[in-house]
PDB file of C-alpha atoms in Angstrom:
ATOM      1  CA  MET A 127      61.643 236.189 130.881  1.00 89.00           C
ATOM      2  CA  ILE A 128      65.286 236.778 129.812  1.00 96.00           C
ATOM      3  CA  ARG A 129      66.652 240.200 128.966  1.00 96.00           C
ATOM      4  CA  MET A 130      70.246 241.061 128.123  1.00 97.00           C
ATOM      5  CA  GLU A 131      70.981 244.798 128.176  1.00 96.00           C
ATOM      6  CA  ASN A 132      74.100 246.195 126.481  1.00 97.00           C
ATOM      7  CA  VAL A 133      76.115 243.091 127.357  1.00 97.00           C
ATOM      8  CA  THR A 134      79.774 242.979 126.371  1.00 96.00           C
ATOM      9  CA  LYS A 135      82.410 240.319 126.952  1.00 96.00           C
ATOM     10  CA  ARG A 136      86.098 241.053 126.500  1.00 93.00           C
ATOM     11  CA  TYR A 137      88.810 238.497 127.159  1.00 89.00           C
ATOM     12  CA  ALA A 138      91.606 241.062 126.747  1.00 81.00           C
ATOM     13  CA  GLU A 139      91.519 244.813 127.129  1.00 72.00           C
ATOM     14  CA  SER A 140      93.195 245.400 123.765  1.00 65.00           C
ATOM     15  CA  GLY A 141      91.297 242.776 121.767  1.00 78.00           C
ATOM     16  CA  ALA A 142      87.955 242.958 119.997  1.00 86.00           C
ATOM     17  CA  PRO A 143      85.041 241.932 122.230  1.00 92.00           C
ATOM     18  CA  SER A 144      83.657 238.419 121.864  1.00 94.00           C
ATOM     19  CA  VAL A 145      80.184 239.855 122.504  1.00 96.00           C
ATOM     20  CA  ASP A 146      79.719 243.515 121.690  1.00 95.00           C
ATOM     21  CA  ASN A 147      77.035 245.668 123.383  1.00 96.00           C
ATOM     22  CA  LEU A 148      74.367 243.007 122.799  1.00 97.00           C
ATOM     23  CA  THR A 149      70.718 243.510 123.741  1.00 97.00           C
ATOM     24  CA  LEU A 150      68.312 240.558 123.514  1.00 97.00           C
ATOM     25  CA  ASP A 151      64.813 239.810 124.792  1.00 96.00           C
ATOM     26  CA  VAL A 152      63.623 236.197 125.092  1.00 97.00           C
ATOM     27  CA  PRO A 153      59.846 236.039 125.742  1.00 95.00           C
ATOM     28  CA  GLU A 154      58.561 233.685 128.411  1.00 94.00           C
ATOM     29  CA  GLY A 155      57.750 230.215 127.103  1.00 93.00           C
ATOM     30  CA  SER A 156      59.554 230.711 123.794  1.00 95.00           C
ATOM     31  CA  THR A 157      62.573 229.052 122.214  1.00 96.00           C
ATOM     32  CA  VAL A 158      65.235 231.347 120.789  1.00 97.00           C
ATOM     33  CA  ALA A 159      68.000 229.888 118.626  1.00 97.00           C
ATOM     34  CA  LEU A 160      71.378 231.640 118.489  1.00 98.00           C
ATOM     35  CA  ILE A 161      73.219 230.871 115.272  1.00 97.00           C
ATOM     36  CA  GLY A 162      76.071 232.286 113.227  1.00 96.00           C
ATOM     37  CA  PRO A 163      79.564 231.493 111.959  1.00 94.00           C
ATOM     38  CA  SER A 164      82.228 230.100 114.282  1.00 91.00           C
ATOM     39  CA  GLY A 165      83.539 232.734 116.663  1.00 91.00           C
ATOM     40  CA  CYS A 166      80.488 234.979 116.374  1.00 95.00           C
ATOM     41  CA  GLY A 167      79.850 234.925 120.143  1.00 95.00           C
ATOM     42  CA  LYS A 168      76.731 232.746 120.305  1.00 96.00           C
ATOM     43  CA  THR A 169      78.021 230.292 122.927  1.00 95.00           C
ATOM     44  CA  THR A 170      79.546 233.093 125.003  1.00 96.00           C
ATOM     45  CA  THR A 171      76.194 234.893 124.916  1.00 97.00           C
ATOM     46  CA  MET A 172      74.324 231.857 126.183  1.00 96.00           C
ATOM     47  CA  ARG A 173      76.851 231.013 128.904  1.00 95.00           C
ATOM     48  CA  MET A 174      76.652 234.513 130.322  1.00 96.00           C
ATOM     49  CA  ILE A 175      72.967 233.911 131.145  1.00 96.00           C
ATOM     50  CA  ASN A 176      73.879 231.393 133.865  1.00 94.00           C
ATOM     51  CA  ARG A 177      77.248 233.061 134.482  1.00 94.00           C
ATOM     52  CA  LEU A 178      79.437 230.217 133.370  1.00 93.00           C
ATOM     53  CA  ILE A 179      81.078 233.199 131.669  1.00 94.00           C
ATOM     54  CA  GLU A 180      81.020 236.536 133.461  1.00 94.00           C
ATOM     55  CA  PRO A 181      80.027 239.580 131.370  1.00 94.00           C
ATOM     56  CA  THR A 182      82.491 242.447 131.222  1.00 94.00           C
ATOM     57  CA  GLU A 183      79.730 245.038 130.946  1.00 94.00           C
ATOM     58  CA  GLY A 184      75.937 245.152 130.874  1.00 96.00           C
ATOM     59  CA  ARG A 185      73.103 243.553 132.806  1.00 95.00           C
ATOM     60  CA  ILE A 186      71.244 240.259 132.444  1.00 96.00           C
ATOM     61  CA  PHE A 187      67.772 239.679 133.870  1.00 96.00           C
ATOM     62  CA  VAL A 188      66.033 236.330 134.339  1.00 94.00           C
ATOM     63  CA  ASN A 189      62.407 236.595 135.449  1.00 90.00           C
ATOM     64  CA  GLY A 190      63.046 240.177 136.557  1.00 89.00           C
ATOM     65  CA  GLU A 191      66.118 239.361 138.671  1.00 91.00           C
ATOM     66  CA  ASP A 192      69.496 240.850 137.769  1.00 93.00           C
ATOM     67  CA  VAL A 193      71.586 237.680 137.644  1.00 91.00           C
ATOM     68  CA  THR A 194      74.845 239.632 137.561  1.00 88.00           C
ATOM     69  CA  GLU A 195      74.205 240.302 141.262  1.00 88.00           C
ATOM     70  CA  ALA A 196      73.010 236.774 142.171  1.00 90.00           C
ATOM     71  CA  ASP A 197      74.968 233.904 143.705  1.00 91.00           C
ATOM     72  CA  PRO A 198      76.181 232.074 140.548  1.00 90.00           C
ATOM     73  CA  VAL A 199      75.999 228.627 142.197  1.00 90.00           C
ATOM     74  CA  LEU A 200      72.386 229.076 143.276  1.00 88.00           C
ATOM     75  CA  LEU A 201      71.586 230.621 139.890  1.00 90.00           C
ATOM     76  CA  ARG A 202      72.842 227.557 137.996  1.00 90.00           C
ATOM     77  CA  ARG A 203      70.733 225.240 140.116  1.00 87.00           C
ATOM     78  CA  GLN A 204      67.670 227.142 138.898  1.00 89.00           C
ATOM     79  CA  ILE A 205      68.555 226.992 135.196  1.00 93.00           C
ATOM     80  CA  GLY A 206      68.582 223.750 133.196  1.00 91.00           C
ATOM     81  CA  TYR A 207      71.668 223.188 131.042  1.00 90.00           C
ATOM     82  CA  VAL A 208      72.168 220.669 128.210  1.00 86.00           C
ATOM     83  CA  ILE A 209      75.426 220.373 126.272  1.00 81.00           C
ATOM     84  CA  GLN A 210      76.491 218.515 123.132  1.00 71.00           C
ATOM     85  CA  ASN A 211      78.348 215.686 124.850  1.00 66.00           C
ATOM     86  CA  VAL A 212      75.669 215.492 127.549  1.00 65.00           C
ATOM     87  CA  GLY A 213      78.089 215.658 130.505  1.00 78.00           C
ATOM     88  CA  LEU A 214      76.465 212.892 132.540  1.00 85.00           C
ATOM     89  CA  PHE A 215      78.416 211.784 135.611  1.00 88.00           C
ATOM     90  CA  PRO A 216      79.953 208.447 134.512  1.00 89.00           C
ATOM     91  CA  HIS A 217      80.199 207.019 138.052  1.00 92.00           C
ATOM     92  CA  MET A 218      76.498 207.639 138.775  1.00 92.00           C
ATOM     93  CA  THR A 219      73.512 205.595 137.666  1.00 94.00           C
ATOM     94  CA  ILE A 220      70.871 207.194 135.458  1.00 94.00           C
ATOM     95  CA  ALA A 221      68.624 207.648 138.502  1.00 94.00           C
ATOM     96  CA  GLU A 222      71.457 209.378 140.394  1.00 93.00           C
ATOM     97  CA  ASN A 223      72.265 211.618 137.423  1.00 93.00           C
ATOM     98  CA  ILE A 224      68.675 212.836 137.124  1.00 93.00           C
ATOM     99  CA  ALA A 225      68.462 213.354 140.891  1.00 93.00           C
ATOM    100  CA  SER A 226      71.687 215.374 141.196  1.00 91.00           C
ATOM    101  CA  VAL A 227      70.193 218.888 141.227  1.00 91.00           C
ATOM    102  CA  PRO A 228      67.046 218.031 143.249  1.00 92.00           C
ATOM    103  CA  LYS A 229      69.332 216.520 145.918  1.00 92.00           C
ATOM    104  CA  LEU A 230      71.370 219.733 146.049  1.00 90.00           C
ATOM    105  CA  LEU A 231      68.102 221.622 146.488  1.00 90.00           C
ATOM    106  CA  GLY A 232      67.147 219.437 149.447  1.00 92.00           C
ATOM    107  CA  TRP A 233      64.254 217.472 147.936  1.00 94.00           C
ATOM    108  CA  ASP A 234      63.115 214.413 149.907  1.00 93.00           C
ATOM    109  CA  GLN A 235      63.691 210.989 148.339  1.00 94.00           C
ATOM    110  CA  ARG A 236      60.024 210.276 147.592  1.00 94.00           C
ATOM    111  CA  ARG A 237      59.716 213.508 145.631  1.00 95.00           C
ATOM    112  CA  ILE A 238      62.942 212.762 143.768  1.00 94.00           C
ATOM    113  CA  ASP A 239      61.814 209.234 142.874  1.00 93.00           C
ATOM    114  CA  THR A 240      58.447 210.475 141.613  1.00 94.00           C
ATOM    115  CA  ARG A 241      60.077 213.202 139.527  1.00 93.00           C
ATOM    116  CA  THR A 242      62.609 210.763 138.056  1.00 94.00           C
ATOM    117  CA  LEU A 243      59.864 208.423 136.860  1.00 93.00           C
ATOM    118  CA  GLU A 244      57.897 211.358 135.401  1.00 90.00           C
ATOM    119  CA  LEU A 245      60.920 212.555 133.436  1.00 90.00           C
ATOM    120  CA  LEU A 246      61.878 209.161 132.053  1.00 92.00           C
ATOM    121  CA  ASP A 247      58.315 208.809 130.799  1.00 88.00           C
ATOM    122  CA  LEU A 248      58.475 212.320 129.336  1.00 87.00           C
ATOM    123  CA  VAL A 249      61.629 211.568 127.322  1.00 87.00           C
ATOM    124  CA  GLY A 250      60.324 208.164 126.224  1.00 86.00           C
ATOM    125  CA  LEU A 251      62.570 205.819 128.193  1.00 89.00           C
ATOM    126  CA  ASP A 252      61.527 202.791 130.272  1.00 91.00           C
ATOM    127  CA  PRO A 253      62.411 203.268 133.973  1.00 90.00           C
ATOM    128  CA  LYS A 254      62.762 199.506 134.478  1.00 88.00           C
ATOM    129  CA  GLU A 255      65.552 199.459 131.892  1.00 90.00           C
ATOM    130  CA  MET A 256      67.213 202.774 132.731  1.00 91.00           C
ATOM    131  CA  LEU A 257      67.247 203.547 136.460  1.00 92.00           C
ATOM    132  CA  LYS A 258      70.183 201.318 137.460  1.00 92.00           C
ATOM    133  CA  ARG A 259      72.206 201.598 134.280  1.00 93.00           C
ATOM    134  CA  TYR A 260      75.264 203.802 133.803  1.00 93.00           C
ATOM    135  CA  PRO A 261      75.856 206.334 131.003  1.00 90.00           C
ATOM    136  CA  ARG A 262      78.437 204.085 129.309  1.00 90.00           C
ATOM    137  CA  GLN A 263      75.714 201.454 128.841  1.00 92.00           C
ATOM    138  CA  LEU A 264      73.495 203.784 126.785  1.00 89.00           C
ATOM    139  CA  SER A 265      73.451 204.820 123.138  1.00 86.00           C
ATOM    140  CA  GLY A 266      74.206 208.411 122.177  1.00 82.00           C
ATOM    141  CA  GLY A 267      70.517 209.168 121.683  1.00 83.00           C
ATOM    142  CA  GLN A 268      69.616 207.652 125.059  1.00 87.00           C
ATOM    143  CA  ARG A 269      72.313 209.686 126.820  1.00 87.00           C
ATOM    144  CA  GLN A 270      71.000 212.836 125.174  1.00 85.00           C
ATOM    145  CA  ARG A 271      67.480 212.074 126.433  1.00 86.00           C
ATOM    146  CA  ILE A 272      68.849 211.577 129.951  1.00 90.00           C
ATOM    147  CA  GLY A 273      70.688 214.882 129.622  1.00 88.00           C
ATOM    148  CA  VAL A 274      67.394 216.602 128.851  1.00 88.00           C
ATOM    149  CA  ALA A 275      65.692 214.797 131.751  1.00 89.00           C
ATOM    150  CA  ARG A 276      68.429 215.881 134.166  1.00 90.00           C
ATOM    151  CA  ALA A 277      68.182 219.480 132.988  1.00 89.00           C
ATOM    152  CA  LEU A 278      64.418 219.427 133.627  1.00 89.00           C
ATOM    153  CA  ALA A 279      64.652 217.601 136.977  1.00 90.00           C
ATOM    154  CA  ALA A 280      64.213 220.619 139.270  1.00 90.00           C
ATOM    155  CA  ASP A 281      61.541 222.055 136.964  1.00 89.00           C
ATOM    156  CA  PRO A 282      63.545 225.172 135.995  1.00 91.00           C
ATOM    157  CA  ALA A 283      61.797 228.004 134.181  1.00 91.00           C
ATOM    158  CA  VAL A 284      64.807 228.470 131.874  1.00 94.00           C
ATOM    159  CA  LEU A 285      66.666 225.882 129.814  1.00 92.00           C
ATOM    160  CA  LEU A 286      69.981 226.560 128.083  1.00 94.00           C
ATOM    161  CA  MET A 287      71.058 224.184 125.312  1.00 92.00           C
ATOM    162  CA  ASP A 288      74.515 224.255 123.731  1.00 91.00           C
ATOM    163  CA  GLU A 289      74.616 222.244 120.479  1.00 87.00           C
ATOM    164  CA  PRO A 290      72.484 219.597 122.231  1.00 82.00           C
ATOM    165  CA  PHE A 291      72.030 217.235 119.264  1.00 80.00           C
ATOM    166  CA  GLY A 292      75.267 217.923 117.402  1.00 73.00           C
ATOM    167  CA  ALA A 293      77.012 214.641 118.268  1.00 67.00           C
ATOM    168  CA  ILE A 294      74.136 212.400 117.152  1.00 74.00           C
ATOM    169  CA  ASP A 295      73.706 210.870 113.697  1.00 77.00           C
ATOM    170  CA  PRO A 296      71.363 212.781 111.325  1.00 77.00           C
ATOM    171  CA  ILE A 297      68.419 210.350 111.502  1.00 77.00           C
ATOM    172  CA  ALA A 298      68.409 210.176 115.301  1.00 76.00           C
ATOM    173  CA  ARG A 299      69.002 213.936 115.524  1.00 79.00           C
ATOM    174  CA  THR A 300      65.903 214.783 113.500  1.00 83.00           C
ATOM    175  CA  ARG A 301      63.800 212.374 115.561  1.00 81.00           C
ATOM    176  CA  LEU A 302      65.099 213.799 118.858  1.00 82.00           C
ATOM    177  CA  GLN A 303      64.505 217.354 117.684  1.00 85.00           C
ATOM    178  CA  ASP A 304      60.892 216.530 116.874  1.00 85.00           C
ATOM    179  CA  GLU A 305      60.438 214.764 120.198  1.00 83.00           C
ATOM    180  CA  PHE A 306      62.008 217.660 122.093  1.00 86.00           C
ATOM    181  CA  LYS A 307      59.632 220.060 120.365  1.00 87.00           C
ATOM    182  CA  GLN A 308      56.730 217.936 121.610  1.00 85.00           C
ATOM    183  CA  ILE A 309      58.207 217.919 125.123  1.00 84.00           C
ATOM    184  CA  LEU A 310      58.354 221.718 125.099  1.00 85.00           C
ATOM    185  CA  LYS A 311      54.646 221.865 124.298  1.00 84.00           C
ATOM    186  CA  SER A 312      53.906 220.087 127.562  1.00 83.00           C
ATOM    187  CA  VAL A 313      56.491 221.629 129.917  1.00 85.00           C
ATOM    188  CA  LYS A 314      56.396 225.268 128.703  1.00 87.00           C
ATOM    189  CA  LYS A 315      60.013 226.330 129.254  1.00 92.00           C
ATOM    190  CA  THR A 316      61.905 229.401 128.114  1.00 95.00           C
ATOM    191  CA  VAL A 317      64.774 228.037 126.015  1.00 95.00           C
ATOM    192  CA  VAL A 318      67.954 229.547 124.594  1.00 97.00           C
ATOM    193  CA  LEU A 319      69.504 227.181 122.050  1.00 95.00           C
ATOM    194  CA  VAL A 320      72.949 227.515 120.495  1.00 96.00           C
ATOM    195  CA  THR A 321      73.315 225.689 117.196  1.00 94.00           C
ATOM    196  CA  HIS A 322      75.356 225.736 114.003  1.00 92.00           C
ATOM    197  CA  ASP A 323      72.575 223.896 112.134  1.00 91.00           C
ATOM    198  CA  LEU A 324      70.136 226.231 110.379  1.00 93.00           C
ATOM    199  CA  ASP A 325      67.594 223.439 109.868  1.00 92.00           C
ATOM    200  CA  GLU A 326      67.663 222.796 113.627  1.00 92.00           C
ATOM    201  CA  ALA A 327      67.172 226.509 114.361  1.00 95.00           C
ATOM    202  CA  ILE A 328      64.221 226.599 111.957  1.00 94.00           C
ATOM    203  CA  ARG A 329      62.688 223.413 113.388  1.00 92.00           C
ATOM    204  CA  LEU A 330      62.990 224.345 117.071  1.00 93.00           C
ATOM    205  CA  GLY A 331      63.161 228.117 117.281  1.00 95.00           C
ATOM    206  CA  ASP A 332      60.180 230.424 117.722  1.00 96.00           C
ATOM    207  CA  ARG A 333      62.685 233.166 116.960  1.00 97.00           C
ATOM    208  CA  ILE A 334      66.201 233.085 115.532  1.00 98.00           C
ATOM    209  CA  ALA A 335      69.060 235.470 116.348  1.00 98.00           C
ATOM    210  CA  ILE A 336      71.706 235.479 113.625  1.00 98.00           C
ATOM    211  CA  MET A 337      75.027 236.731 115.003  1.00 97.00           C
ATOM    212  CA  LYS A 338      78.205 238.121 113.467  1.00 96.00           C
ATOM    213  CA  THR A 339      81.330 239.342 115.300  1.00 95.00           C
ATOM    214  CA  GLY A 340      79.580 239.554 118.659  1.00 95.00           C
ATOM    215  CA  LYS A 341      76.485 241.373 117.440  1.00 97.00           C
ATOM    216  CA  ILE A 342      72.977 240.318 116.471  1.00 97.00           C
ATOM    217  CA  VAL A 343      72.445 241.074 112.780  1.00 98.00           C
ATOM    218  CA  GLN A 344      68.815 239.933 112.577  1.00 98.00           C
ATOM    219  CA  TYR A 345      66.412 238.690 115.243  1.00 98.00           C
ATOM    220  CA  ASP A 346      63.036 237.498 114.031  1.00 97.00           C
ATOM    221  CA  THR A 347      60.779 234.537 113.344  1.00 97.00           C
ATOM    222  CA  PRO A 348      62.108 231.746 111.106  1.00 97.00           C
ATOM    223  CA  ASP A 349      59.573 232.743 108.428  1.00 97.00           C
ATOM    224  CA  THR A 350      60.803 236.358 108.329  1.00 97.00           C
ATOM    225  CA  ILE A 351      64.475 235.360 108.494  1.00 97.00           C
ATOM    226  CA  LEU A 352      64.029 233.095 105.459  1.00 97.00           C
ATOM    227  CA  SER A 353      61.648 235.272 103.434  1.00 95.00           C
ATOM    228  CA  LYS A 354      63.083 238.718 104.269  1.00 96.00           C
ATOM    229  CA  PRO A 355      66.791 238.537 105.170  1.00 97.00           C
ATOM    230  CA  ILE A 356      67.870 241.954 106.382  1.00 97.00           C
ATOM    231  CA  ASP A 357      71.122 242.155 104.419  1.00 96.00           C
ATOM    232  CA  ASP A 358      73.532 240.219 102.207  1.00 96.00           C
ATOM    233  CA  PHE A 359      75.242 238.568 105.179  1.00 97.00           C
ATOM    234  CA  VAL A 360      71.986 237.029 106.405  1.00 97.00           C
ATOM    235  CA  ALA A 361      70.910 236.124 102.859  1.00 97.00           C
ATOM    236  CA  ASN A 362      74.184 234.311 102.257  1.00 96.00           C
ATOM    237  CA  PHE A 363      74.101 232.663 105.678  1.00 96.00           C
ATOM    238  CA  VAL A 364      70.619 231.177 105.269  1.00 96.00           C
ATOM    239  CA  GLY A 365      71.504 230.134 101.734  1.00 95.00           C
ATOM    240  CA  ILE A 366      70.229 230.411  98.199  1.00 94.00           C
ATOM    241  CA  ASP A 367      67.788 227.574  98.968  1.00 94.00           C
ATOM    242  CA  ARG A 368      66.095 229.580 101.751  1.00 94.00           C
ATOM    243  CA  ALA A 369      62.758 229.511  99.898  1.00 94.00           C
ATOM    244  CA  ILE A 370      62.873 225.707  99.990  1.00 94.00           C
ATOM    245  CA  LYS A 371      63.879 225.709 103.676  1.00 94.00           C
ATOM    246  CA  ARG A 372      60.922 228.007 104.407  1.00 95.00           C
ATOM    247  CA  LEU A 373      58.503 225.315 103.191  1.00 95.00           C
ATOM    248  CA  SER A 374      59.437 223.195 106.222  1.00 94.00           C
ATOM    249  CA  LEU A 375      57.585 225.753 108.392  1.00 95.00           C
ATOM    250  CA  PHE A 376      54.232 224.785 106.870  1.00 95.00           C
ATOM    251  CA  THR A 377      52.305 221.521 106.800  1.00 94.00           C
ATOM    252  CA  VAL A 378      50.498 219.894 103.893  1.00 95.00           C
ATOM    253  CA  ALA A 379      47.235 220.744 105.668  1.00 92.00           C
ATOM    254  CA  ASP A 380      48.041 224.454 105.191  1.00 94.00           C
ATOM    255  CA  ALA A 381      47.843 224.144 101.396  1.00 94.00           C
ATOM    256  CA  MET A 382      45.811 221.018 100.550  1.00 93.00           C
ATOM    257  CA  VAL A 383      42.463 221.002  98.746  1.00 89.00           C
ATOM    258  CA  ALA A 384      39.602 218.614  99.600  1.00 86.00           C
ATOM    259  CA  GLY A 385      38.878 215.798  97.172  1.00 82.00           C
ATOM    260  CA  ALA A 386      40.952 213.016  95.679  1.00 77.00           C
ATOM    261  CA  PRO A 387      43.421 213.827  92.868  1.00 77.00           C
ATOM    262  CA  ALA A 388      42.458 213.137  89.280  1.00 66.00           C
ATOM    263  CA  ALA A 389      45.082 210.401  88.886  1.00 67.00           C
ATOM    264  CA  SER A 390      46.572 207.801  91.209  1.00 70.00           C
ATOM    265  CA  GLY A 391      50.085 208.147  92.523  1.00 74.00           C
ATOM    266  CA  PRO A 392      52.066 208.609  95.731  1.00 83.00           C
ATOM    267  CA  SER A 393      50.480 210.146  98.816  1.00 89.00           C
ATOM    268  CA  VAL A 394      51.667 212.307 101.686  1.00 92.00           C
ATOM    269  CA  ALA A 395      50.353 212.764 105.229  1.00 92.00           C
ATOM    270  CA  ALA A 396      48.503 215.978 106.019  1.00 91.00           C
ATOM    271  CA  THR A 397      50.898 216.512 108.933  1.00 90.00           C
ATOM    272  CA  ALA A 398      54.019 216.340 106.733  1.00 92.00           C
ATOM    273  CA  ASN A 399      55.779 219.591 105.899  1.00 93.00           C
ATOM    274  CA  LEU A 400      55.585 221.164 102.468  1.00 95.00           C
ATOM    275  CA  ARG A 401      59.313 220.766 101.869  1.00 94.00           C
ATOM    276  CA  ASP A 402      58.984 216.981 102.068  1.00 93.00           C
ATOM    277  CA  ALA A 403      55.797 217.055  99.976  1.00 94.00           C
ATOM    278  CA  LEU A 404      57.535 218.982  97.215  1.00 95.00           C
ATOM    279  CA  SER A 405      60.396 216.480  97.289  1.00 94.00           C
ATOM    280  CA  LEU A 406      57.910 213.641  96.773  1.00 93.00           C
ATOM    281  CA  MET A 407      56.369 215.497  93.823  1.00 92.00           C
ATOM    282  CA  VAL A 408      59.759 215.996  92.195  1.00 93.00           C
ATOM    283  CA  ALA A 409      60.643 212.323  92.727  1.00 92.00           C
ATOM    284  CA  ALA A 410      57.318 211.278  91.146  1.00 89.00           C
ATOM    285  CA  ASN A 411      57.659 213.859  88.351  1.00 91.00           C
ATOM    286  CA  SER A 412      54.168 215.065  89.209  1.00 89.00           C
ATOM    287  CA  ASP A 413      52.473 218.423  89.811  1.00 90.00           C
ATOM    288  CA  MET A 414      49.953 216.876  92.180  1.00 90.00           C
ATOM    289  CA  ILE A 415      49.991 214.441  95.089  1.00 92.00           C
ATOM    290  CA  ALA A 416      47.294 212.766  97.151  1.00 92.00           C
ATOM    291  CA  VAL A 417      46.899 213.638 100.841  1.00 93.00           C
ATOM    292  CA  ALA A 418      46.087 210.788 103.234  1.00 89.00           C
ATOM    293  CA  ASP A 419      44.946 210.635 106.840  1.00 85.00           C
ATOM    294  CA  ASP A 420      46.484 208.497 109.610  1.00 81.00           C
ATOM    295  CA  HIS A 421      44.612 205.438 108.334  1.00 82.00           C
ATOM    296  CA  GLY A 422      45.797 205.820 104.741  1.00 80.00           C
ATOM    297  CA  ALA A 423      42.476 207.106 103.386  1.00 85.00           C
ATOM    298  CA  VAL A 424      42.787 209.863 100.783  1.00 89.00           C
ATOM    299  CA  THR A 425      41.249 213.085 102.105  1.00 88.00           C
ATOM    300  CA  GLY A 426      42.469 215.619  99.568  1.00 91.00           C
ATOM    301  CA  HIS A 427      45.233 216.600  97.218  1.00 92.00           C
ATOM    302  CA  LEU A 428      48.106 219.049  97.001  1.00 93.00           C
ATOM    303  CA  THR A 429      49.360 220.839  93.907  1.00 92.00           C
ATOM    304  CA  ARG A 430      52.707 222.379  93.177  1.00 92.00           C
ATOM    305  CA  ASP A 431      51.012 225.732  92.478  1.00 93.00           C
ATOM    306  CA  ALA A 432      49.435 225.670  95.943  1.00 93.00           C
ATOM    307  CA  ILE A 433      52.864 225.130  97.513  1.00 94.00           C
ATOM    308  CA  PHE A 434      54.351 228.032  95.557  1.00 92.00           C
ATOM    309  CA  LYS A 435      51.629 230.373  96.860  1.00 90.00           C
ATOM    310  CA  ILE A 436      52.609 229.819 100.498  1.00 89.00           C
TER     311      ILE A 436
END
């Protein structure tokens, strides 16, 4: 879906490039997270896809089209874009914000109204409460949801996200990340996500590109990045606790055994991740924990040894 071939960005002829001869393939329908230390070129890389930043050298293809030769204004109308501070138009209502790109594309009002209602439902907001309100009347989490809805309004195949949840408190951020992951299951978009949060990259990314000084050091699945870092830089970047982080990629159901545990104690949902399950075990000073279904009935158990074998 997206291919960057030998892309370089220089801001001065004599200076080091911000992005240096970078090649990247983003498969259709996947989410790729770009992450690395400050100044590594991740945001520049993403912004070159919709030509908010023009590449100095190289070619960029979106759905087979060389976007370096396309009209940048028309290109941006076909690519959804979500930023950290949302960027909603403060003088427009929520309905007008969501409708902004469809109106530029010449959609009729009935189609726009139908799409607006669909998107508010998709992001979990009540149209009766939201349509006539203004961005200043919303919480940070609500504004972020509207930002996602606006980016999806014209049903773009590609979605670019620049630190989309960075300005939200940790509890709301985790909830929005999980909800966004569910949204992606239903809308099937190709997403490039820039983040400084490794947990966010692991949670949302099908693949992660770790960058350093304008180059991609390792590009692979979260599991491989965490279990087989390619060099010391990647190992240090993902942290000494990478084995613990890796457990968040698996659910309790992946390691549980049928049958109730031998002794009573705390329980965990089968849909919970193994990182949280291990935390519960440590808190309970136990090597075993019960596994419960959605109704609270015990359906199995999980042992610490089973977690360690994942």
